[in-house]
Amino acid sequence: MSFFQAPPQLGNQYDDDAFLQGYLARTLPEDVRRSLTDEFRELGELSGKYFYEFQLRDRLNEPVLTQWDAWGHRIDHIEVSPLWKEAEALTARKGLVATAYEQKHGALSRVHQFTLNYLVQPSLDVYSCPLAMTDGAARSLLSLGNKALIDHALPRLTSRDPATFWTSGQWMTERTGGSDVGLTQTEARKSPEGWRLYGTKWFTSATTAQMALTLGRPEGNGPGGKGLALFYVETRDAAGKLNGIQINRLKDKFGTRKVPTAELTLDGALAVPVAGLTDGIRNMAMMLNVTRTWNAVGAAWSMRRAMALARDYARRRVQFGAKLSEKPLHVDTLAGLEAEYQAGFLLSFRAVELLGKLETQTATESELLLQRLVTPLAKLTTGRQVVHITSEVTESFGGAGYVEDTGLPRVQADAQVLSIWEGTTNVLSLDALRALAKEGTLEAFFHEVEGRLAKVRDADLRPCVTVAQDALEHARAWVSGALGNPTTLEAGARRFSLTLGRTLELALLSEHAQWSLENGHGPRSKAAARRFSKHGVDLIRDDIDLDDARLLA
């Protein structure tokens, strides 16, 4: 008798996500939640059916660069995949960017917006990449106050009309590398028409966007980040021709292959300074707030999609006389992954909540300090979690997980970038230390964690509280002792930052578990908190041996 494996299937990604529904019930006022449920359910259905099936059919349609037309004209046209074209129209119609700026629900508008994206983006082949930068550009223009650019660009970046909606690029990376943008070599020269940019951008992720924000060094400015300026660039002129931009090639990447990532040469691209002719890196701060938050929530929705596929497959796949979902070892493996996912979700959406308060000017002084720290912590912590979970899920499918035409390897490959984009784990760890340098930040973080833990009363959750408290005290002691030794501080920054991130995750998960028990949402999150507390929350080492490290590096 022939035997064929049954592929995993997805249902409505809102109806099937009890954890998301619990979070929304706890976070949103009841009337707001009820008013949004149909919208969430609609996107959940599109995500689990239409767009998921479209994604599988569209798997081989990657971006194509045509540099020359048949008559020898340089055109540098990029054709994106059919799914991406439909995703752009969906973005406008459903307000996947606009919702945050319409602010119908005040600070909670960010929760509304990111829930929409959390539901549908796993089926849109990383279309979230240009949307993160579009959102970041819109917020940057608003925060920097250039009225002419706000009036011109913001209505397009936040439009609900597919015919007028724009996306934005964020062109920072040059041949000198990604993180040390102070080494930027692009030069800005004054011309009769305005400022023009000359240089090469080595890695641009939204090359098909209508505009971009980028860094350049105005002629005569000194070296380093202080001498850079933030510029606004429209990619094409009124005639539709590229604005002093040449697309050299598309990148051949491990993952995110639907994203048209390119190398660009700027050869006199007409540009407008966004906020003066210096302090370009400082002026990018709000953009990073937004794009790092997108990155963290992207990790959450990627973990959720991986788990949904693995769980459905486990109910279908029979091995050694029983379904995988009945095998104790397989059940134990998936349970550990679920605990990590729930913790990562809550941390990423805590960053979302704080961003909403920052933008609506409703944050307390303590919350402002907390937001500056939690954003890099959420990005770096979830970035590591999603790589682990998607790797384990690939393995849970056996050989099928390693075969490209199942679509499963893309889940893992696309997730790998989330620990790299917007700053690697190490870079974000150092950024977390910089955030802590501001007086009161560590105290604000401790107050946040302790406040969450104080709400936990269930006896079975008390061990989770103890684990979190112990990790918190260890972190306080370690950073206090390391402050006088910059080498030790830097060497331990990664473990310290991951400890802070995972400690806050455990506190958030324990609090949510307590709420779930008290409000009829069951013991599932309690089980997740208890398991997560045993996964390694305190990662700090007091015995870092740098001599050994140098020998081994």
Coordinates of C-alpha atoms in Angstrom, one line a residue, residues 2-547:
S2 CA 1.4 3.4 -0.9
F3 CA 1.9 6.0 1.8
F4 CA 2.3 9.8 1.4
Q5 CA 3.0 12.3 4.2
A6 CA 0.3 14.9 4.7
P7 CA 1.6 18.5 4.6
P8 CA 0.8 20.8 7.5
Q9 CA -2.2 23.0 7.1
L10 CA -3.2 26.3 8.7
G11 CA -6.6 27.6 9.8
N12 CA -7.7 31.1 10.7
Q13 CA -4.6 32.6 12.4
Y14 CA -6.7 34.7 14.8
D15 CA -9.2 32.1 15.8
D16 CA -6.5 29.5 16.3
D17 CA -4.3 31.7 18.5
A18 CA -5.7 31.6 22.0
F19 CA -2.6 33.1 23.4
L20 CA -3.0 36.2 21.2
Q21 CA -6.6 36.5 22.2
G22 CA -5.7 36.3 25.9
Y23 CA -3.1 39.1 25.5
L24 CA -5.6 41.3 23.7
A25 CA -8.3 40.7 26.3
R26 CA -5.9 41.7 29.0
T27 CA -4.4 44.7 27.1
L28 CA -7.3 46.4 25.2
P29 CA -10.4 47.9 26.7
E30 CA -13.3 45.5 26.0
D31 CA -15.1 47.9 23.7
V32 CA -12.0 48.4 21.6
R33 CA -11.2 44.7 21.5
R34 CA -14.7 43.9 20.3
S35 CA -14.6 46.6 17.7
L36 CA -11.4 45.2 16.2
T37 CA -12.2 41.5 16.3
D38 CA -13.7 41.2 12.9
E39 CA -10.7 43.0 11.4
F40 CA -8.3 40.6 13.2
R41 CA -10.4 37.6 12.1
E42 CA -10.4 38.7 8.5
L43 CA -6.7 39.0 8.4
G44 CA -6.3 35.7 10.3
E45 CA -8.3 34.0 7.6
L46 CA -6.4 35.6 4.7
S47 CA -3.1 34.6 6.5
G48 CA -4.0 31.0 7.1
K49 CA -5.6 30.3 3.7
Y50 CA -5.4 32.6 0.8
F51 CA -2.0 34.2 1.3
Y52 CA -0.4 31.0 2.8
E53 CA -1.4 29.1 -0.3
F54 CA -0.3 32.0 -2.5
Q55 CA 3.1 32.0 -0.7
L56 CA 3.6 28.3 -1.5
R57 CA 2.7 28.8 -5.2
D58 CA 4.9 31.9 -5.4
R59 CA 8.0 30.3 -3.8
L60 CA 10.2 30.5 -6.9
N61 CA 9.3 34.0 -8.0
E62 CA 12.2 36.0 -6.7
P63 CA 13.0 39.7 -7.7
V64 CA 14.6 40.2 -11.1
L65 CA 16.8 43.1 -12.0
T66 CA 16.8 44.3 -15.7
Q67 CA 19.6 46.9 -16.1
W68 CA 19.2 47.7 -19.8
D69 CA 16.3 47.8 -22.2
A70 CA 16.4 46.3 -25.7
W71 CA 17.7 49.5 -27.1
G72 CA 20.6 50.0 -24.8
H73 CA 19.0 52.4 -22.3
R74 CA 20.0 52.0 -18.6
I75 CA 16.7 51.3 -16.8
D76 CA 17.6 49.4 -13.7
H77 CA 14.1 48.0 -13.2
I78 CA 13.4 45.5 -10.5
E79 CA 10.4 43.2 -10.9
V80 CA 9.2 41.9 -7.5
S81 CA 7.1 38.8 -7.0
P82 CA 3.4 38.6 -7.6
L83 CA 2.8 38.1 -3.9
W84 CA 4.7 41.2 -3.0
K85 CA 2.6 43.3 -5.5
E86 CA -0.6 42.1 -3.8
A87 CA 1.0 42.6 -0.3
E88 CA 1.5 46.3 -1.2
A89 CA -2.1 46.8 -2.0
L90 CA -3.2 44.9 1.1
T91 CA -0.9 47.1 3.2
A92 CA -2.6 50.2 2.1
R93 CA -6.2 48.9 2.3
K94 CA -5.8 47.4 5.7
G95 CA -3.7 50.2 7.1
L96 CA -0.7 48.1 8.1
V97 CA 1.3 51.3 8.5
A98 CA -1.5 53.9 8.6
T99 CA -3.2 52.5 11.7
A100 CA -0.3 53.7 13.9
Y101 CA -0.6 57.3 12.6
E102 CA -4.4 57.5 12.6
Q103 CA -4.2 56.9 16.4
K104 CA -7.9 56.0 16.8
H105 CA -7.0 54.2 20.0
G106 CA -4.3 56.6 21.4
A107 CA -1.2 54.8 22.7
L108 CA -2.9 51.4 22.0
S109 CA -2.9 52.2 18.3
R110 CA 0.5 50.6 18.1
V111 CA -0.9 47.4 19.7
H112 CA -3.7 47.5 17.1
Q113 CA -1.2 48.0 14.2
F114 CA 1.3 45.4 15.2
T115 CA -1.5 42.8 15.9
L116 CA -2.6 43.3 12.3
N117 CA 0.9 42.7 11.0
Y118 CA 1.5 39.8 13.5
L119 CA -1.5 38.0 12.0
V120 CA -0.8 38.5 8.3
Q121 CA 3.0 39.1 7.7
P122 CA 4.1 35.4 8.1
S123 CA 2.3 34.7 4.8
L124 CA 3.7 37.8 2.9
D125 CA 7.3 36.7 2.3
V126 CA 9.0 39.4 4.5
Y127 CA 7.1 42.3 3.0
S128 CA 7.4 43.6 6.5
C129 CA 10.9 44.7 5.6
P130 CA 9.9 47.8 3.5
L131 CA 7.0 48.4 5.9
A132 CA 9.3 48.6 8.9
M133 CA 11.4 51.2 7.1
T134 CA 8.3 53.0 5.8
D135 CA 7.0 53.3 9.4
G136 CA 10.5 54.3 10.6
A137 CA 10.7 57.0 7.9
A138 CA 7.2 58.4 8.7
R139 CA 8.0 58.6 12.5
S140 CA 11.4 60.1 11.8
L141 CA 10.0 62.9 9.6
L142 CA 7.4 63.7 12.3
S143 CA 9.9 63.7 15.2
L144 CA 12.5 65.8 13.3
G145 CA 9.8 68.4 12.3
N146 CA 10.7 69.2 8.7
K147 CA 7.3 70.6 7.7
A148 CA 7.9 70.6 4.0
L149 CA 8.9 66.9 4.0
I150 CA 6.1 66.0 6.4
D151 CA 3.5 67.7 4.2
H152 CA 4.9 66.1 1.0
A153 CA 5.8 62.6 2.1
L154 CA 3.8 61.6 5.2
P155 CA 0.4 61.5 3.5
R156 CA 1.9 59.0 1.0
L157 CA 3.7 56.9 3.6
T158 CA 0.5 56.5 5.6
S159 CA -2.0 56.3 2.8
R160 CA -4.8 53.7 2.7
D161 CA -5.1 54.1 -1.1
P162 CA -2.9 51.6 -3.0
A163 CA -2.6 54.2 -5.9
T164 CA -0.9 56.8 -3.7
F165 CA 0.8 54.6 -1.0
W166 CA 4.6 54.9 -0.8
T167 CA 7.2 52.8 0.9
S168 CA 10.6 54.0 2.1
G169 CA 14.0 52.6 2.1
Q170 CA 16.7 53.0 4.8
W171 CA 20.0 53.2 3.0
M172 CA 22.8 53.2 5.6
T173 CA 25.2 50.3 5.0
E174 CA 28.3 50.9 2.9
R175 CA 31.3 48.8 2.0
T176 CA 32.9 49.7 5.3
G177 CA 30.3 47.6 7.2
G178 CA 26.9 47.8 8.8
S179 CA 27.2 48.8 12.4
D180 CA 29.8 51.5 12.4
V181 CA 27.9 53.9 10.2
G182 CA 30.3 56.7 11.3
L183 CA 32.6 55.4 8.6
T184 CA 30.1 56.3 5.9
Q185 CA 31.9 57.5 2.7
T186 CA 28.9 58.9 0.7
E187 CA 29.6 62.6 0.1
A188 CA 27.0 65.3 -0.2
R189 CA 27.8 68.2 -2.6
K190 CA 26.0 71.4 -3.0
S191 CA 24.7 72.1 -6.5
P192 CA 22.5 74.8 -8.1
E193 CA 19.6 72.3 -7.9
G194 CA 20.3 71.4 -4.3
W195 CA 22.3 68.7 -2.5
R196 CA 23.5 65.7 -4.5
L197 CA 24.9 62.5 -3.1
Y198 CA 27.8 60.5 -4.4
G199 CA 28.8 57.1 -3.1
T200 CA 27.9 53.4 -2.9
K201 CA 25.3 51.8 -0.6
W202 CA 26.4 48.1 -0.3
F203 CA 23.1 46.8 1.2
T204 CA 19.7 48.4 0.6
S205 CA 16.7 46.3 1.5
A206 CA 13.9 48.4 -0.1
T207 CA 15.3 49.3 -3.4
T208 CA 11.9 49.4 -5.1
A209 CA 10.6 52.1 -2.6
Q210 CA 9.6 55.5 -3.8
M211 CA 11.8 57.3 -1.3
A212 CA 14.6 56.6 1.2
L213 CA 16.3 58.1 4.2
T214 CA 20.1 57.8 4.0
L215 CA 23.3 59.2 5.4
G216 CA 25.8 61.4 3.6
R217 CA 28.7 63.6 4.6
P218 CA 28.3 67.2 3.5
E219 CA 31.5 68.4 1.8
G220 CA 33.8 70.1 4.4
N221 CA 32.3 68.2 7.4
G222 CA 34.6 66.3 9.7
P223 CA 34.9 62.6 10.2
G224 CA 32.7 60.3 12.3
G225 CA 29.0 60.3 13.0
K226 CA 28.9 64.0 14.0
G227 CA 29.8 65.0 10.4
L228 CA 27.1 63.0 8.8
A229 CA 23.6 64.4 7.8
L230 CA 20.4 62.5 7.3
F231 CA 19.0 63.0 3.8
Y232 CA 15.7 62.4 2.1
V233 CA 15.9 61.0 -1.4
E234 CA 13.1 60.2 -3.9
T235 CA 14.2 57.3 -6.0
R236 CA 12.7 58.6 -9.3
D237 CA 12.2 62.0 -10.9
A238 CA 8.9 63.4 -12.3
A239 CA 9.5 61.6 -15.6
G240 CA 9.9 58.3 -13.8
K241 CA 13.7 58.1 -14.3
L242 CA 16.0 57.0 -11.5
N243 CA 17.3 60.0 -9.6
G244 CA 21.1 59.7 -10.0
I245 CA 20.9 56.1 -8.8
Q246 CA 22.3 53.0 -10.5
I247 CA 21.4 49.5 -9.3
N248 CA 24.6 47.4 -9.5
R249 CA 23.2 44.0 -8.6
L250 CA 20.8 42.2 -6.4
K251 CA 22.2 40.4 -3.4
D252 CA 22.3 36.6 -3.4
K253 CA 21.1 35.9 0.2
F254 CA 20.7 32.9 2.4
G255 CA 17.1 34.0 3.3
T256 CA 14.7 36.9 2.7
R257 CA 15.1 36.1 -0.9
K258 CA 11.8 37.9 -1.9
V259 CA 13.3 41.1 -0.6
P260 CA 15.0 43.0 -3.5
T261 CA 18.2 43.8 -1.6
A262 CA 20.6 45.6 -3.8
E263 CA 23.9 47.4 -4.2
L264 CA 23.4 51.0 -5.3
T265 CA 25.7 53.7 -6.7
L266 CA 24.6 57.2 -6.0
D267 CA 25.9 59.4 -8.8
G268 CA 24.5 62.8 -8.1
A269 CA 21.2 61.8 -6.5
L270 CA 19.2 64.9 -5.7
A271 CA 18.6 64.9 -1.9
V272 CA 17.1 67.1 0.8
P273 CA 18.6 67.4 4.3
V274 CA 16.0 66.3 6.9
A275 CA 17.4 68.1 9.9
G276 CA 20.4 70.2 9.3
L277 CA 23.8 69.2 8.0
T278 CA 25.2 67.3 11.0
D279 CA 24.2 64.7 13.7
G280 CA 22.8 62.3 11.1
I281 CA 23.3 59.3 13.4
R282 CA 21.5 60.9 16.3
N283 CA 18.7 61.9 14.0
M284 CA 18.2 58.2 13.1
A285 CA 17.3 57.4 16.7
M286 CA 13.5 57.4 16.2
M287 CA 13.8 55.3 13.1
L288 CA 15.7 52.7 15.0
N289 CA 13.1 52.7 17.8
V290 CA 10.5 51.8 15.1
T291 CA 12.5 49.3 13.0
R292 CA 13.8 47.4 16.0
T293 CA 10.3 47.1 17.3
W294 CA 9.2 45.7 14.0
N295 CA 12.1 43.3 14.2
A296 CA 11.1 42.0 17.6
V297 CA 7.4 41.5 16.6
G298 CA 8.6 39.9 13.4
A299 CA 10.5 37.4 15.5
A300 CA 7.2 36.7 17.5
W301 CA 5.1 36.1 14.4
S302 CA 7.8 33.9 12.8
M303 CA 7.9 31.8 16.0
R304 CA 4.2 31.6 16.0
R305 CA 4.1 30.5 12.3
A306 CA 6.7 27.9 12.9
M307 CA 4.8 26.5 15.9
A308 CA 1.5 26.4 14.1
L309 CA 3.0 24.4 11.3
A310 CA 4.8 22.0 13.6
R311 CA 1.8 21.5 15.8
D312 CA -0.5 20.7 12.9
Y313 CA 2.0 18.3 11.4
A314 CA 2.4 16.5 14.7
R315 CA -1.3 15.7 14.6
R316 CA -1.0 14.3 11.1
R317 CA 2.3 12.4 11.0
V318 CA 2.3 8.8 12.2
Q319 CA 5.6 7.2 13.3
F320 CA 6.0 3.8 15.0
G321 CA 2.3 3.3 15.3
A322 CA 1.2 6.7 16.8
K323 CA 0.9 10.3 15.9
L324 CA 3.8 12.6 16.8
S325 CA 1.4 14.5 18.9
E326 CA 1.1 11.4 21.1
K327 CA 4.8 10.8 21.5
P328 CA 6.1 12.0 24.9
L329 CA 9.5 13.1 23.5
H330 CA 8.0 15.1 20.7
V331 CA 5.4 16.7 23.0
D332 CA 8.2 17.7 25.4
T333 CA 10.2 19.3 22.6
L334 CA 7.2 21.3 21.3
A335 CA 6.3 22.4 24.8
G336 CA 9.7 23.9 25.4
L337 CA 9.5 25.8 22.1
E338 CA 6.0 27.1 23.0
A339 CA 7.3 28.5 26.3
E340 CA 10.0 30.4 24.5
Y341 CA 7.5 31.8 21.9
Q342 CA 5.1 33.0 24.6
A343 CA 7.9 34.8 26.5
G344 CA 9.2 36.4 23.3
F345 CA 5.7 37.5 22.2
L346 CA 5.1 39.3 25.5
L347 CA 8.5 41.0 25.4
S348 CA 8.1 42.2 21.9
F349 CA 4.6 43.6 22.6
R350 CA 5.9 45.3 25.7
A351 CA 8.2 47.2 23.4
V352 CA 5.1 48.0 21.2
E353 CA 3.2 49.3 24.2
L354 CA 6.1 51.6 25.2
L355 CA 6.5 52.9 21.7
G356 CA 2.9 53.8 21.6
K357 CA 3.2 55.7 24.9
L358 CA 6.3 57.5 23.7
E359 CA 4.7 58.6 20.5
T360 CA 1.5 59.9 22.1
Q361 CA 3.5 61.6 24.9
T362 CA 1.7 59.7 27.6
A363 CA 4.8 57.9 28.9
T364 CA 6.0 58.7 32.4
E365 CA 9.7 59.6 32.9
S366 CA 10.3 56.0 34.1
E367 CA 8.6 54.6 31.0
L368 CA 10.7 56.8 28.7
L369 CA 13.9 55.4 30.3
L370 CA 12.4 51.9 30.1
Q371 CA 11.5 52.2 26.4
R372 CA 15.1 53.2 25.5
L373 CA 16.3 50.0 27.2
V374 CA 13.5 47.5 26.4
T375 CA 13.6 48.2 22.6
P376 CA 17.2 46.8 22.1
L377 CA 16.6 44.1 24.7
A378 CA 13.4 42.9 22.9
K379 CA 15.2 42.9 19.6
L380 CA 18.3 41.0 20.7
T381 CA 16.4 38.5 22.9
T382 CA 13.7 37.5 20.4
G383 CA 16.3 37.5 17.6
R384 CA 18.1 34.6 19.4
Q385 CA 14.8 32.8 20.3
V386 CA 13.4 32.8 16.8
V387 CA 16.6 31.3 15.3
H388 CA 16.5 28.5 17.9
I389 CA 12.8 27.8 17.5
T390 CA 12.7 27.8 13.7
S391 CA 15.8 25.5 13.6
E392 CA 14.0 23.0 16.0
V393 CA 10.8 23.2 13.9
T394 CA 12.7 22.4 10.8
E395 CA 14.1 19.4 12.5
S396 CA 10.7 18.3 13.8
F397 CA 9.6 17.7 10.2
G398 CA 12.6 15.4 9.6
G399 CA 13.7 15.3 6.0
A400 CA 10.7 17.2 4.7
G401 CA 11.8 20.2 6.8
Y402 CA 15.0 20.3 4.7
V403 CA 13.4 20.1 1.3
E404 CA 12.9 23.5 -0.3
D405 CA 9.6 22.8 -2.2
T406 CA 7.8 22.1 1.1
G407 CA 8.3 25.8 1.9
L408 CA 9.5 24.9 5.3
P409 CA 13.2 25.8 5.0
R410 CA 12.2 29.4 4.1
V411 CA 10.8 29.8 7.6
Q412 CA 14.2 29.1 9.2
A413 CA 16.2 31.0 6.5
D414 CA 14.1 34.1 6.8
A415 CA 14.2 34.0 10.6
Q416 CA 18.0 34.0 10.6
V417 CA 18.2 37.7 9.5
L418 CA 16.2 38.8 12.6
S419 CA 19.3 38.5 14.8
I420 CA 21.3 40.6 12.2
W421 CA 19.0 43.3 10.9
E422 CA 18.9 46.6 12.9
G423 CA 22.0 45.5 14.8
T424 CA 23.4 42.1 15.7
T425 CA 23.1 40.6 19.1
N426 CA 26.5 41.9 20.2
V427 CA 25.8 45.4 18.8
L428 CA 22.5 45.6 20.5
S429 CA 24.0 44.4 23.8
L430 CA 26.4 47.4 23.7
D431 CA 23.5 49.6 22.9
A432 CA 21.7 48.3 26.0
L433 CA 24.7 49.3 28.1
R434 CA 24.6 52.8 26.6
A435 CA 20.9 53.0 27.6
L436 CA 21.8 52.0 31.1
A437 CA 24.3 54.8 31.3
K438 CA 21.4 57.3 31.7
E439 CA 20.7 57.8 35.3
G440 CA 17.6 56.0 36.6
T441 CA 17.4 53.5 33.7
L442 CA 18.4 50.4 35.7
E443 CA 16.1 51.4 38.5
A444 CA 13.2 51.8 36.0
F445 CA 13.9 48.3 34.7
F446 CA 14.0 46.8 38.2
H447 CA 10.7 48.6 39.0
E448 CA 9.2 47.1 35.9
V449 CA 10.2 43.6 36.6
E450 CA 9.4 43.7 40.3
G451 CA 6.0 45.3 39.6
R452 CA 5.1 42.4 37.3
L453 CA 6.3 39.8 39.8
A454 CA 4.3 41.4 42.6
K455 CA 1.1 40.5 40.9
V456 CA 1.9 36.8 40.9
R457 CA 0.1 34.9 43.7
D458 CA -0.4 31.3 42.4
A459 CA 1.7 28.9 44.5
D460 CA 2.8 27.0 41.4
L461 CA 4.2 30.2 39.9
R462 CA 6.2 31.2 43.0
P463 CA 9.3 29.3 41.8
C464 CA 9.1 31.5 38.6
V465 CA 9.1 34.6 40.8
T466 CA 12.2 33.3 42.7
V467 CA 14.1 32.6 39.5
A468 CA 13.4 36.1 38.1
Q469 CA 14.3 37.8 41.4
D470 CA 17.5 35.9 41.7
A471 CA 18.5 36.7 38.1
L472 CA 17.6 40.4 38.7
E473 CA 19.8 40.6 41.7
H474 CA 22.7 38.8 40.0
A475 CA 22.4 41.3 37.1
R476 CA 22.5 44.2 39.5
A477 CA 25.6 42.9 41.3
W478 CA 27.4 42.0 38.1
V479 CA 26.9 45.4 36.4
S480 CA 27.8 47.3 39.6
G481 CA 31.1 45.3 39.8
A482 CA 31.9 45.6 36.1
L483 CA 31.4 49.3 35.8
G484 CA 35.0 50.0 36.8
N485 CA 36.4 47.6 34.2
P486 CA 35.4 48.4 30.7
T487 CA 36.9 45.2 29.3
T488 CA 35.0 43.0 31.6
L489 CA 31.8 45.0 31.0
E490 CA 32.1 44.7 27.2
A491 CA 33.0 41.0 27.3
G492 CA 30.0 40.2 29.4
A493 CA 27.6 42.6 27.7
R494 CA 25.9 39.8 25.7
R495 CA 25.1 37.5 28.6
F496 CA 24.1 40.5 30.8
S497 CA 21.7 41.8 28.2
L498 CA 20.2 38.4 27.4
T499 CA 19.7 37.9 31.2
L500 CA 17.8 41.2 31.4
G501 CA 15.7 40.3 28.4
R502 CA 14.9 36.8 29.6
T503 CA 14.2 38.0 33.2
L504 CA 11.7 40.5 31.9
E505 CA 10.2 37.8 29.7
L506 CA 9.7 35.6 32.7
A507 CA 8.2 38.4 34.7
L508 CA 5.8 39.2 31.9
L509 CA 4.9 35.6 31.3
S510 CA 4.3 34.9 35.0
E511 CA 2.1 38.0 35.3
H512 CA 0.1 36.9 32.2
A513 CA -0.2 33.4 33.6
Q514 CA -1.7 34.8 36.8
W515 CA -4.1 36.9 34.9
S516 CA -5.1 33.9 32.7
L517 CA -5.9 31.8 35.7
E518 CA -8.0 34.5 37.2
N519 CA -9.9 35.4 34.0
G520 CA -10.9 32.1 32.6
H521 CA -8.0 31.7 30.1
G522 CA -6.7 28.5 31.6
P523 CA -3.4 27.1 32.9
R524 CA -1.5 27.0 29.6
S525 CA 0.6 30.1 30.2
K526 CA 1.3 28.9 33.8
A527 CA 2.8 25.8 32.3
A528 CA 4.8 28.0 29.8
A529 CA 6.1 30.2 32.6
R530 CA 7.2 27.2 34.7
R531 CA 9.0 25.6 31.8
F532 CA 10.6 28.9 30.7
S533 CA 11.9 29.4 34.2
K534 CA 14.0 26.2 33.8
H535 CA 15.4 27.1 30.4
G536 CA 18.2 29.3 31.6
V537 CA 17.2 32.9 32.6
D538 CA 20.4 34.0 34.4
L539 CA 23.1 33.7 31.8
I540 CA 25.7 35.9 33.5
R541 CA 29.1 34.4 34.3
D542 CA 31.2 35.9 37.0
D543 CA 34.3 34.0 35.9
I544 CA 34.9 35.4 32.4
D545 CA 38.5 34.4 31.5
L546 CA 39.6 36.8 28.8
D547 CA 43.0 35.1 28.4

